[in-house]
């Protein structure tokens, strides 16, 4: 059974030479992490449960190591949104990651792998702080676990940052999805110049361009009508914010690595800490986690 480091050289979908780490639990349940040829990005690009893909990746996505992959689960750090000092959503999506632990089967039958990102010359060109970012992936029968840690090894400097998992879920028709866990929460609506509103609906539905930062959301979200009409549960710890995004038809056309007609087949429901930054004093750490479960 293959759950080690698989290296592939593909040309479809504009892919450059890439390295991938594959977690394989058996029964056609796998998770694939794209590292690019020189270990860039560490983006989860596939999660299959019983051979059914749960994540959306655009047919126009570019795998060249120079830009973030349009889909999967990109890692947003240290900045969410536009950034004066570097790329949008920070550098973690295109920085050099390390495989701390290749996929290994646990006594439970689950499979885990560990990845890390540390400051280097590339990150110092945008952000002069020392840091260590790690995430541990655990693939279970119908679950994908992310355990994340951010550490400040400096003895003198405090830094602040934002952190988010930019998860793209695959859906048959986003207009039929309902998302729980936002009722009563305040949200920043980026489609209306950052105006702040309160969510009054019991479930959130998407029928237009949507780009919202929900604050202090519940620790659990349920998305209905995902792949094969099933439900997806998102459980999160120490991630108080949830971003919901879909570009809809008018803005899909403005995204070069996103197909004009792909917007009905995806929804981003992103757990993170972005409304108020994480502040790490010297020698301290921040931990958070997310569990995705096919119901």
Tab-separated table of C-alpha atoms in Angstrom, residues 103-203:
chain	number	residue	atom	x	y	z
A	103	UNK	CA	3.060	9.386	6.176
A	104	UNK	CA	3.000	6.719	8.864
A	105	UNK	CA	0.259	4.310	9.849
A	106	UNK	CA	-0.877	4.618	13.454
A	107	UNK	CA	-2.049	1.676	15.600
A	108	UNK	CA	-5.629	2.830	14.969
A	109	UNK	CA	-5.147	2.340	11.225
A	110	UNK	CA	-5.195	6.084	10.622
A	111	UNK	CA	-2.322	7.733	8.736
A	112	UNK	CA	-0.451	10.862	9.814
A	113	UNK	CA	2.160	13.181	8.311
A	114	UNK	CA	3.773	16.354	9.656
A	115	UNK	CA	4.913	19.452	7.743
A	116	UNK	CA	6.738	22.574	8.911
A	117	UNK	CA	7.675	26.036	7.710
A	118	UNK	CA	10.416	28.179	9.259
A	119	UNK	CA	11.668	31.671	8.568
A	120	UNK	CA	14.402	31.943	5.963
A	121	UNK	CA	15.821	34.456	3.505
A	122	UNK	CA	12.632	34.322	1.420
A	123	UNK	CA	10.294	35.089	4.341
A	124	UNK	CA	12.678	37.722	5.743
A	125	UNK	CA	12.375	39.645	2.483
A	126	UNK	CA	8.748	40.345	3.462
A	127	UNK	CA	8.503	39.708	7.195
A	128	UNK	CA	11.561	39.999	9.428
A	129	UNK	CA	10.347	37.826	12.313
A	130	UNK	CA	11.548	34.397	13.380
A	131	UNK	CA	8.799	31.772	13.475
A	132	UNK	CA	8.057	28.076	13.205
A	133	UNK	CA	4.762	26.879	11.745
A	134	UNK	CA	3.806	23.197	11.865
A	135	UNK	CA	0.769	21.226	10.872
A	136	UNK	CA	-0.010	17.594	11.520
A	137	UNK	CA	-2.394	15.854	9.143
A	138	UNK	CA	-4.293	12.772	10.265
A	139	UNK	CA	-6.364	10.849	7.737
A	140	UNK	CA	-9.148	8.784	9.286
A	141	UNK	CA	-11.860	6.702	7.646
A	142	UNK	CA	-14.171	9.652	6.957
A	143	UNK	CA	-12.243	12.482	8.590
A	144	UNK	CA	-9.287	14.747	7.892
A	145	UNK	CA	-7.641	16.349	10.942
A	146	UNK	CA	-5.386	19.432	10.981
A	147	UNK	CA	-3.431	20.204	14.149
A	148	UNK	CA	-1.587	23.504	13.742
A	149	UNK	CA	1.041	25.261	15.824
A	150	UNK	CA	2.746	28.653	15.462
A	151	UNK	CA	5.820	29.274	17.630
A	152	UNK	CA	7.809	32.453	18.228
A	153	UNK	CA	11.407	31.384	18.997
A	154	UNK	CA	12.687	34.946	19.422
A	155	UNK	CA	14.012	36.010	22.810
A	156	UNK	CA	13.204	39.667	22.191
A	157	UNK	CA	10.551	40.331	19.538
A	158	UNK	CA	6.781	39.961	19.729
A	159	UNK	CA	4.902	39.453	16.477
A	160	UNK	CA	1.268	39.424	15.391
A	161	UNK	CA	-0.161	37.364	12.544
A	162	UNK	CA	-3.307	35.956	10.992
A	163	UNK	CA	-3.906	32.290	10.236
A	164	UNK	CA	-6.574	30.562	8.138
A	165	UNK	CA	-7.264	27.327	6.265
A	166	UNK	CA	-8.673	28.434	2.898
A	167	UNK	CA	-10.741	25.287	2.287
A	168	UNK	CA	-12.453	24.851	-1.091
A	169	UNK	CA	-15.267	22.289	-0.842
A	170	UNK	CA	-16.572	20.526	-3.920
A	171	UNK	CA	-20.363	20.708	-4.300
A	172	UNK	CA	-22.800	19.742	-7.092
A	173	UNK	CA	-24.643	23.083	-6.885
A	174	UNK	CA	-23.749	25.757	-4.328
A	175	UNK	CA	-27.268	27.191	-4.574
A	176	UNK	CA	-28.576	24.063	-2.842
A	177	UNK	CA	-26.100	24.196	0.063
A	178	UNK	CA	-26.949	25.360	3.559
A	179	UNK	CA	-24.282	26.241	6.129
A	180	UNK	CA	-24.962	26.237	9.870
A	181	UNK	CA	-23.136	27.862	12.767
A	182	UNK	CA	-23.357	31.567	11.873
A	183	UNK	CA	-26.739	32.543	13.347
A	184	UNK	CA	-26.445	35.704	15.448
A	185	UNK	CA	-22.808	36.320	14.492
A	186	UNK	CA	-21.495	39.652	13.282
A	187	UNK	CA	-19.812	39.593	9.879
A	188	UNK	CA	-17.738	41.887	7.698
A	189	UNK	CA	-19.177	41.965	4.195
A	190	UNK	CA	-16.327	42.574	1.758
A	191	UNK	CA	-18.793	42.820	-1.134
A	192	UNK	CA	-20.257	45.935	0.502
A	193	UNK	CA	-17.083	47.881	1.267
A	194	UNK	CA	-16.500	46.157	4.597
A	195	UNK	CA	-19.857	47.034	6.157
A	196	UNK	CA	-20.666	45.079	9.332
A	197	UNK	CA	-23.936	43.197	9.738
A	198	UNK	CA	-25.458	40.566	12.004
A	199	UNK	CA	-26.481	37.227	10.541
A	200	UNK	CA	-30.175	36.643	11.257
A	201	UNK	CA	-30.611	33.461	9.243
A	202	UNK	CA	-30.504	30.045	10.920
A	203	UNK	CA	-28.589	28.739	7.904
